[in-house]
Short mmCIF file of C-alpha atoms and ligand atoms in Angstrom, two decimals:
data_model
loop_
_atom_site.label_atom_id
_atom_site.label_comp_id
_atom_site.label_asym_id
_atom_site.label_seq_id
_atom_site.Cartn_x
_atom_site.Cartn_y
_atom_site.Cartn_z
CA MET A 901 64.77 -49.56 19.12
CA VAL A 902 68.53 -48.84 19.12
CA VAL A 903 68.76 -50.56 15.74
CA PHE A 904 66.51 -47.91 14.22
CA SER A 905 68.42 -44.92 15.58
CA LYS A 906 70.92 -44.97 12.68
CA PHE A 907 68.05 -44.14 10.31
CA LYS A 908 67.21 -40.94 12.19
CA ASN A 909 67.01 -37.83 9.99
CA ARG A 910 67.66 -39.93 6.91
CA TYR A 911 64.61 -38.39 5.26
CA SER A 912 65.58 -34.75 5.61
CA ASP A 913 64.39 -34.19 2.04
CA MET A 914 60.87 -34.60 3.48
CA MET A 915 61.24 -31.45 5.63
CA LEU A 916 57.69 -30.34 6.36
CA LYS A 917 56.91 -26.61 6.16
CA ILE A 918 54.55 -25.55 8.95
CA GLY A 919 52.44 -22.50 9.80
CA ILE A 920 51.01 -22.28 13.33
CA VAL A 921 47.86 -20.39 14.34
CA GLY A 922 47.66 -19.85 18.10
CA CYS A 923 50.99 -19.26 19.82
CA GLY A 924 50.38 -20.55 23.34
CA ALA A 925 51.52 -23.66 25.22
CA ILE A 926 51.21 -26.23 22.40
CA ALA A 927 52.83 -23.96 19.78
CA SER A 928 55.66 -23.32 22.18
CA PHE A 929 56.35 -27.07 22.67
CA ILE A 930 56.27 -27.68 18.89
CA SER A 931 58.63 -24.75 18.28
CA LYS A 932 61.14 -26.03 20.83
CA MET A 933 61.13 -29.52 19.29
CA VAL A 934 61.71 -28.07 15.82
CA VAL A 935 64.64 -26.01 17.10
CA LYS A 936 66.09 -29.15 18.74
CA LYS A 937 65.72 -30.89 15.34
CA LYS A 938 63.64 -33.68 16.88
CA ILE A 939 61.29 -33.56 13.87
CA ASN A 940 61.84 -33.03 10.14
CA ALA A 941 59.98 -29.76 10.10
CA LYS A 942 60.58 -26.07 9.63
CA ILE A 943 58.23 -23.44 11.05
CA VAL A 944 57.63 -20.87 8.33
CA ALA A 945 55.01 -18.62 9.92
CA TYR A 946 53.00 -17.86 13.06
CA TYR A 947 49.77 -16.03 13.67
CA ASP A 948 48.18 -15.21 17.00
CA LYS A 949 45.54 -12.57 17.72
CA ASN A 950 48.06 -11.38 20.32
CA ILE A 951 51.03 -10.41 18.11
CA HIS A 952 53.44 -10.45 21.08
CA LYS A 953 52.91 -14.21 21.52
CA ALA A 954 53.75 -14.82 17.85
CA GLU A 955 56.81 -12.54 18.11
CA LYS A 956 58.05 -14.44 21.19
CA LEU A 957 58.05 -17.77 19.29
CA SER A 958 59.46 -16.21 16.15
CA LYS A 959 62.54 -15.22 18.20
CA ILE A 960 63.36 -18.90 18.73
CA THR A 961 62.59 -20.24 15.24
CA ASN A 962 63.07 -17.16 13.02
CA ALA A 963 59.70 -17.80 11.42
CA GLU A 964 57.68 -14.92 9.99
CA VAL A 965 54.97 -13.26 12.08
CA CYS A 966 51.76 -12.93 10.06
CA SER A 967 49.07 -10.30 10.41
CA SER A 968 46.12 -12.63 9.84
CA VAL A 969 45.11 -16.21 9.07
CA ASP A 970 44.65 -15.14 5.41
CA ASN A 971 48.21 -13.87 5.38
CA LEU A 972 49.54 -17.14 6.90
CA VAL A 973 47.77 -19.52 4.52
CA GLU A 974 49.25 -17.69 1.51
CA LYS A 975 52.78 -18.71 2.57
CA ASP A 976 54.74 -21.66 1.20
CA ILE A 977 53.43 -24.09 3.84
CA ASP A 978 52.55 -27.81 3.70
CA LEU A 979 50.72 -28.02 7.00
CA VAL A 980 48.76 -25.50 9.08
CA VAL A 981 48.66 -26.29 12.80
CA GLU A 982 45.60 -24.99 14.62
CA ALA A 983 46.47 -24.49 18.31
CA ALA A 984 44.11 -21.62 19.08
CA SER A 985 40.56 -22.42 20.27
CA VAL A 986 37.42 -24.39 19.45
CA LYS A 987 35.79 -21.19 18.13
CA ALA A 988 38.70 -20.49 15.78
CA VAL A 989 38.71 -23.89 14.05
CA GLU A 990 36.12 -23.19 11.34
CA GLU A 991 37.89 -20.09 9.96
CA ILE A 992 41.39 -21.57 10.17
CA ALA A 993 40.47 -24.95 8.66
CA ILE A 994 38.42 -23.53 5.80
CA LYS A 995 41.15 -21.05 4.88
CA ALA A 996 43.91 -23.65 5.15
CA LEU A 997 42.13 -26.31 3.06
CA SER A 998 40.89 -23.76 0.49
CA ASN A 999 44.51 -22.69 0.03
CA ASN A 1000 45.55 -26.31 -0.56
CA LYS A 1001 47.22 -26.87 2.81
CA ASP A 1002 46.79 -29.87 5.11
CA ILE A 1003 45.65 -29.02 8.62
CA LEU A 1004 46.33 -30.45 12.07
CA ILE A 1005 43.58 -29.52 14.52
CA MET A 1006 44.20 -29.46 18.28
CA SER A 1007 40.84 -27.92 19.25
CA VAL A 1008 39.02 -31.10 18.26
CA GLY A 1009 36.04 -29.97 20.35
CA ALA A 1010 34.89 -28.05 17.26
CA PHE A 1011 33.92 -31.37 15.69
CA VAL A 1012 31.06 -31.81 18.13
CA ASP A 1013 29.26 -29.78 15.43
CA LYS A 1014 28.37 -32.46 12.90
CA GLU A 1015 27.70 -29.90 10.15
CA LEU A 1016 31.17 -28.42 10.56
CA PHE A 1017 32.66 -31.91 10.55
CA LEU A 1018 30.96 -32.72 7.23
CA LYS A 1019 31.82 -29.32 5.73
CA LEU A 1020 35.53 -29.76 6.49
CA TYR A 1021 35.49 -33.44 5.49
CA ASN A 1022 34.00 -32.57 2.09
CA LEU A 1023 36.31 -29.60 1.56
CA ALA A 1024 39.40 -31.73 2.34
CA LYS A 1025 38.14 -34.42 -0.06
CA GLU A 1026 37.44 -31.89 -2.82
CA LYS A 1027 40.90 -30.34 -2.41
CA GLY A 1028 42.71 -33.64 -1.94
CA ARG A 1029 44.07 -32.47 1.43
CA LYS A 1030 44.27 -34.16 4.87
CA ILE A 1031 42.83 -33.15 8.24
CA TYR A 1032 44.93 -34.56 11.11
CA LEU A 1033 43.35 -34.99 14.54
CA PRO A 1034 46.02 -36.02 17.09
CA SER A 1035 45.13 -38.29 20.03
CA GLY A 1036 45.85 -35.25 22.20
CA ALA A 1037 45.89 -35.70 25.96
CA VAL A 1038 44.53 -39.27 25.93
CA ALA A 1039 45.76 -42.74 25.05
CA GLY A 1040 43.99 -45.67 23.45
CA ILE A 1041 42.62 -43.90 20.35
CA ASP A 1042 44.27 -46.58 18.17
CA ALA A 1043 42.31 -49.38 19.86
CA ILE A 1044 39.09 -47.34 20.13
CA LYS A 1045 39.14 -46.74 16.34
CA SER A 1046 39.41 -50.50 15.85
CA LEU A 1047 36.68 -51.24 18.42
CA ALA A 1048 34.40 -48.88 16.47
CA LEU A 1049 34.44 -51.38 13.61
CA GLY A 1050 32.38 -53.63 15.92
CA LYS A 1051 29.43 -52.44 18.01
CA ILE A 1052 30.20 -49.86 20.68
CA GLU A 1053 27.84 -49.97 23.66
CA GLU A 1054 29.26 -47.37 26.03
CA VAL A 1055 31.98 -44.70 26.15
CA ILE A 1056 32.73 -43.00 29.47
CA LEU A 1057 35.37 -40.37 30.23
CA LYS A 1058 36.14 -39.37 33.82
CA THR A 1059 38.47 -36.39 33.88
CA THR A 1060 40.02 -35.15 37.13
CA LYS A 1061 41.99 -31.91 36.99
CA PRO A 1062 43.57 -29.61 39.55
CA VAL A 1063 41.19 -26.74 40.38
CA GLU A 1064 43.63 -24.27 38.78
CA GLY A 1065 43.21 -25.89 35.37
CA LEU A 1066 39.41 -25.64 35.56
CA LYS A 1067 39.34 -22.15 37.13
CA GLU A 1068 38.27 -20.17 34.03
CA ALA A 1069 35.47 -22.57 33.04
CA LEU A 1070 34.20 -22.78 36.62
CA GLU A 1071 34.10 -18.99 36.92
CA ASN A 1072 32.19 -18.83 33.61
CA LYS A 1073 29.69 -21.26 35.15
CA GLY A 1074 29.33 -19.03 38.22
CA VAL A 1075 31.22 -21.48 40.48
CA ASP A 1076 33.81 -20.00 42.86
CA PRO A 1077 36.93 -22.21 42.42
CA ASN A 1078 38.36 -20.99 45.76
CA LYS A 1079 35.51 -22.70 47.59
CA ILE A 1080 36.49 -26.16 46.26
CA LYS A 1081 38.38 -27.80 49.14
CA GLU A 1082 37.92 -31.48 48.23
CA PRO A 1083 37.40 -33.52 45.02
CA THR A 1084 34.12 -32.22 43.57
CA VAL A 1085 32.10 -33.30 40.53
CA VAL A 1086 31.71 -30.08 38.54
CA PHE A 1087 30.12 -31.65 35.46
CA GLU A 1088 28.22 -34.81 34.62
CA GLY A 1089 26.50 -35.16 31.26
CA ASP A 1090 27.06 -35.80 27.57
CA VAL A 1091 29.94 -34.77 25.30
CA PHE A 1092 27.85 -32.00 23.72
CA ASP A 1093 27.28 -30.12 27.00
CA ALA A 1094 30.78 -30.95 28.26
CA ILE A 1095 32.58 -29.16 25.42
CA LYS A 1096 30.09 -26.26 25.51
CA GLN A 1097 30.80 -25.66 29.22
CA PHE A 1098 34.52 -26.61 29.24
CA PRO A 1099 35.81 -25.69 25.74
CA SER A 1100 39.45 -25.49 26.83
CA ASN A 1101 39.41 -28.54 29.07
CA ILE A 1102 37.59 -31.40 27.48
CA ASN A 1103 38.49 -31.59 23.75
CA VAL A 1104 39.47 -35.16 24.64
CA SER A 1105 35.80 -36.12 25.12
CA VAL A 1106 35.09 -35.14 21.51
CA MET A 1107 38.17 -37.02 20.32
CA LEU A 1108 36.91 -40.17 22.07
CA SER A 1109 33.45 -39.69 20.54
CA ILE A 1110 34.85 -39.24 17.02
CA ALA A 1111 37.16 -42.26 17.36
CA SER A 1112 34.43 -44.50 18.80
CA GLU A 1113 31.65 -42.98 16.66
CA PHE A 1114 29.66 -42.98 19.91
CA PRO A 1115 28.75 -39.97 22.11
CA ALA A 1116 30.78 -40.13 25.31
CA LYS A 1117 29.33 -39.70 28.80
CA VAL A 1118 31.54 -37.25 30.67
CA VAL A 1119 32.31 -36.64 34.33
CA ILE A 1120 34.63 -33.77 35.31
CA ILE A 1121 36.08 -33.58 38.81
CA ALA A 1122 37.95 -30.61 40.26
CA ASP A 1123 40.51 -31.82 42.80
CA PRO A 1124 42.47 -29.26 44.86
CA LYS A 1125 45.02 -31.91 45.93
CA ILE A 1126 46.19 -33.47 42.65
CA LYS A 1127 48.97 -32.15 40.44
CA THR A 1128 48.18 -34.04 37.20
CA ASN A 1129 45.40 -33.93 34.58
CA ASN A 1130 43.90 -37.43 34.82
CA HIS A 1131 41.70 -38.99 32.14
CA GLU A 1132 40.05 -42.37 32.80
CA ILE A 1133 38.51 -43.93 29.71
CA PHE A 1134 36.08 -46.83 29.60
CA VAL A 1135 34.79 -48.28 26.32
CA LYS A 1136 32.47 -51.31 26.12
CA SER A 1137 32.02 -52.98 22.73
CA SER A 1138 31.16 -56.25 21.02
CA ILE A 1139 34.90 -56.74 20.36
CA GLY A 1140 36.05 -56.16 23.92
CA THR A 1141 36.30 -53.72 26.78
CA LEU A 1142 38.98 -51.05 27.10
CA LYS A 1143 40.08 -49.20 30.23
CA VAL A 1144 42.80 -46.57 30.06
CA LEU A 1145 44.12 -44.15 32.67
CA VAL A 1146 46.52 -41.33 31.83
CA LYS A 1147 48.02 -39.02 34.45
CA ASN A 1148 49.40 -36.07 32.53
CA VAL A 1149 51.79 -33.37 33.64
CA PRO A 1150 50.15 -29.99 32.88
CA CYS A 1151 52.02 -27.43 30.75
CA GLU A 1152 53.66 -24.72 32.83
CA GLU A 1153 52.51 -22.05 30.41
CA ASN A 1154 48.89 -23.25 30.45
CA PRO A 1155 47.81 -25.62 33.27
CA LYS A 1156 44.57 -26.45 31.41
CA THR A 1157 46.64 -28.28 28.79
CA SER A 1158 48.56 -31.52 29.35
CA ALA A 1159 52.09 -31.81 27.97
CA LEU A 1160 51.01 -35.10 26.32
CA ALA A 1161 48.64 -33.13 24.03
CA ALA A 1162 51.56 -31.08 22.70
CA TYR A 1163 53.73 -34.17 22.31
CA SER A 1164 50.94 -35.91 20.40
CA ALA A 1165 50.91 -33.03 17.89
CA ILE A 1166 54.69 -33.27 17.63
CA ARG A 1167 54.44 -37.03 17.10
CA ILE A 1168 51.92 -36.63 14.28
CA ILE A 1169 54.15 -34.05 12.57
CA LYS A 1170 57.04 -36.51 12.89
CA ASP A 1171 54.92 -39.32 11.41
CA ILE A 1172 53.80 -37.16 8.48
CA SER A 1173 57.37 -36.24 7.65
CA GLU A 1174 58.71 -39.80 7.75
CA PRO A 1175 57.97 -42.76 5.48
CA ILE A 1176 56.96 -45.10 8.33
CA GLU A 1177 53.97 -44.76 10.66
CA ILE A 1178 53.89 -46.84 13.83
CA GLY A 1179 50.56 -47.88 15.33
CA THR A 1180 47.01 -47.73 14.03
N1 LIG B 1699 42.98 -32.28 21.64
C1 LIG B 1699 43.42 -32.26 22.90
O1 LIG B 1699 43.61 -33.30 23.55
C2 LIG B 1699 43.75 -30.96 23.52
C3 LIG B 1699 43.40 -29.79 22.92
N2 LIG B 1699 43.72 -28.60 23.49
C4 LIG B 1699 43.27 -27.40 22.79
O2 LIG B 1699 44.32 -26.95 21.91
C5 LIG B 1699 44.24 -25.53 21.75
C6 LIG B 1699 45.60 -24.91 22.04
O3 LIG B 1699 45.98 -25.21 23.37
P1 LIG B 1699 47.08 -24.34 24.15
O4 LIG B 1699 48.25 -24.12 23.30
O5 LIG B 1699 47.24 -24.96 25.47
O6 LIG B 1699 46.26 -22.97 24.32
P2 LIG B 1699 46.84 -21.54 24.79
O7 LIG B 1699 45.67 -20.85 25.39
O8 LIG B 1699 48.06 -21.71 25.58
O9 LIG B 1699 47.21 -20.84 23.40
C7 LIG B 1699 46.26 -20.52 22.44
C8 LIG B 1699 46.66 -19.23 21.79
O10 LIG B 1699 45.83 -18.99 20.65
C9 LIG B 1699 45.32 -17.67 20.71
N3 LIG B 1699 44.06 -17.61 19.96
C10 LIG B 1699 42.82 -17.91 20.38
N4 LIG B 1699 41.93 -17.72 19.39
C11 LIG B 1699 42.64 -17.30 18.31
C12 LIG B 1699 42.29 -16.95 16.98
N5 LIG B 1699 41.02 -16.97 16.57
N6 LIG B 1699 43.27 -16.56 16.14
C13 LIG B 1699 44.56 -16.50 16.57
N7 LIG B 1699 44.94 -16.81 17.80
C14 LIG B 1699 44.01 -17.23 18.67
C15 LIG B 1699 45.17 -17.41 22.19
O11 LIG B 1699 45.04 -16.03 22.46
P3 LIG B 1699 44.24 -15.60 23.83
O12 LIG B 1699 45.00 -16.21 24.97
O13 LIG B 1699 44.29 -14.12 23.76
O14 LIG B 1699 42.85 -16.17 23.70
C16 LIG B 1699 46.47 -18.01 22.71
O15 LIG B 1699 47.55 -17.13 22.53
C17 LIG B 1699 43.14 -25.07 22.71
O16 LIG B 1699 41.91 -24.92 22.05
C18 LIG B 1699 43.04 -26.22 23.70
O17 LIG B 1699 41.77 -26.30 24.32
C19 LIG B 1699 44.45 -28.54 24.63
C20 LIG B 1699 44.81 -29.68 25.28
C21 LIG B 1699 44.43 -30.98 24.82
O1 LIG B 1700 45.10 -31.40 28.12
C1 LIG B 1700 44.22 -32.06 28.68
O2 LIG B 1700 44.42 -32.78 29.68
C2 LIG B 1700 42.85 -32.09 28.13
C3 LIG B 1700 42.36 -30.82 27.61
O3 LIG B 1700 42.73 -29.75 28.04
C4 LIG B 1700 41.35 -30.88 26.56
O4 LIG B 1700 40.98 -31.99 26.15
O5 LIG B 1700 40.89 -29.81 26.11
#
C-alpha cells in the first residue's frame, strides 16, 4: 500500500462538509480524525440535546453549535451524521433528506421498522440523496450483501459483551447486572425483539438483517470476565457459508459502543470524499 501513500490528500477539493447530530463517543472519534486530517472532511455544525456535549466537541473543531436539528440541516452541509439513538433517526433523517443533505446513520436499529425504511428510501430517491449505513461494529457485510444475491437460509448473531456495556438495558429489563458472576445468556430471540430490548447494544443485528435481507436470530451473552465486545456471525446460503468473529475494544467514553463502529463511520466518510472505493 506504500505506493498509494503519495496520493494521500490529493483530492482536497472534495472536502466534505459535515453536520453531526449526537455528540457522544462516535462523534468524538470522528471529530478527532477530522482534526488530525485523516479524512477530507470539515465539521461545520453539531447538535446534541445536551448542549454541553456539542460545546465540548466544538472546542476541538471550531464547528458551530446548533440549537436544534432544524437549525443544523439549514447549514451549508453535504452530509448529516446521525450518532444519537434509534428513536432519533426518523426526525433526523427526514429533516436531512428534505433539506437535500445525504445522511449517514449509525443507529441502524431504526430500520427494523420496515415502514420507516421504505419512507426514507423513497424520500432519498425523490430528493436524489444517499443514505449511508456503515458496517458498524461488525465485519463481513461486503460478503453478506453478495451472499444475499443467492438464497440465504440462516443468519445467526452471537454477541458477548462485558456486563458494564449491557448494564442499562439489563436494568431496564429488571435484571440486576451486579448478580451476573459468570457468562449468562440475557437474550435469545429474533432481531425485532433484540433491538427493542437492547436499542443501544445490538444495532449490528439489524445491519446483518438488512445486508442479508433475512431476519437474524440473536443471542446476547453478558460476561463479567471479558474486556471486548465480541460478535460472532454465521450465515448459511446457497452460495456458501460465512463465519466471522470480531473482538472489539469498547470506547472509553461509552463502553456499549465498540471503537470499530466509530472507525467504520470514519471510513465511509473517507470513501465518500475520495474518488476510489475499496471493497464491495
Ligand atoms: N451501527 C453500529 O454498529 C453501532 C451503532 N451504535 C449506535 O450509534 C449511536 C451513537 O453511538 P454513541 O456515540 O456510542 O452514543 P453516545 O450515547 O455516546 O452518544 C449519543 C449522544 O446523542 C445524544 N442524543 C440522543 N438522542 C438525541 C436526539 N434526539 N437529539 C440529539 N441528541 C441526542 C445523547 O444524549 P443522552 O446521552 O442525553 O441521551 C448522547 O449525547 C447510538 O444509537 C448507538 O446505539 C453504536 C455502536 C455500534
Ligand atoms: O458497538 C458494538 O459492539 C455494537 C453495538 O453497540 C450496537 O450494535 O448497537
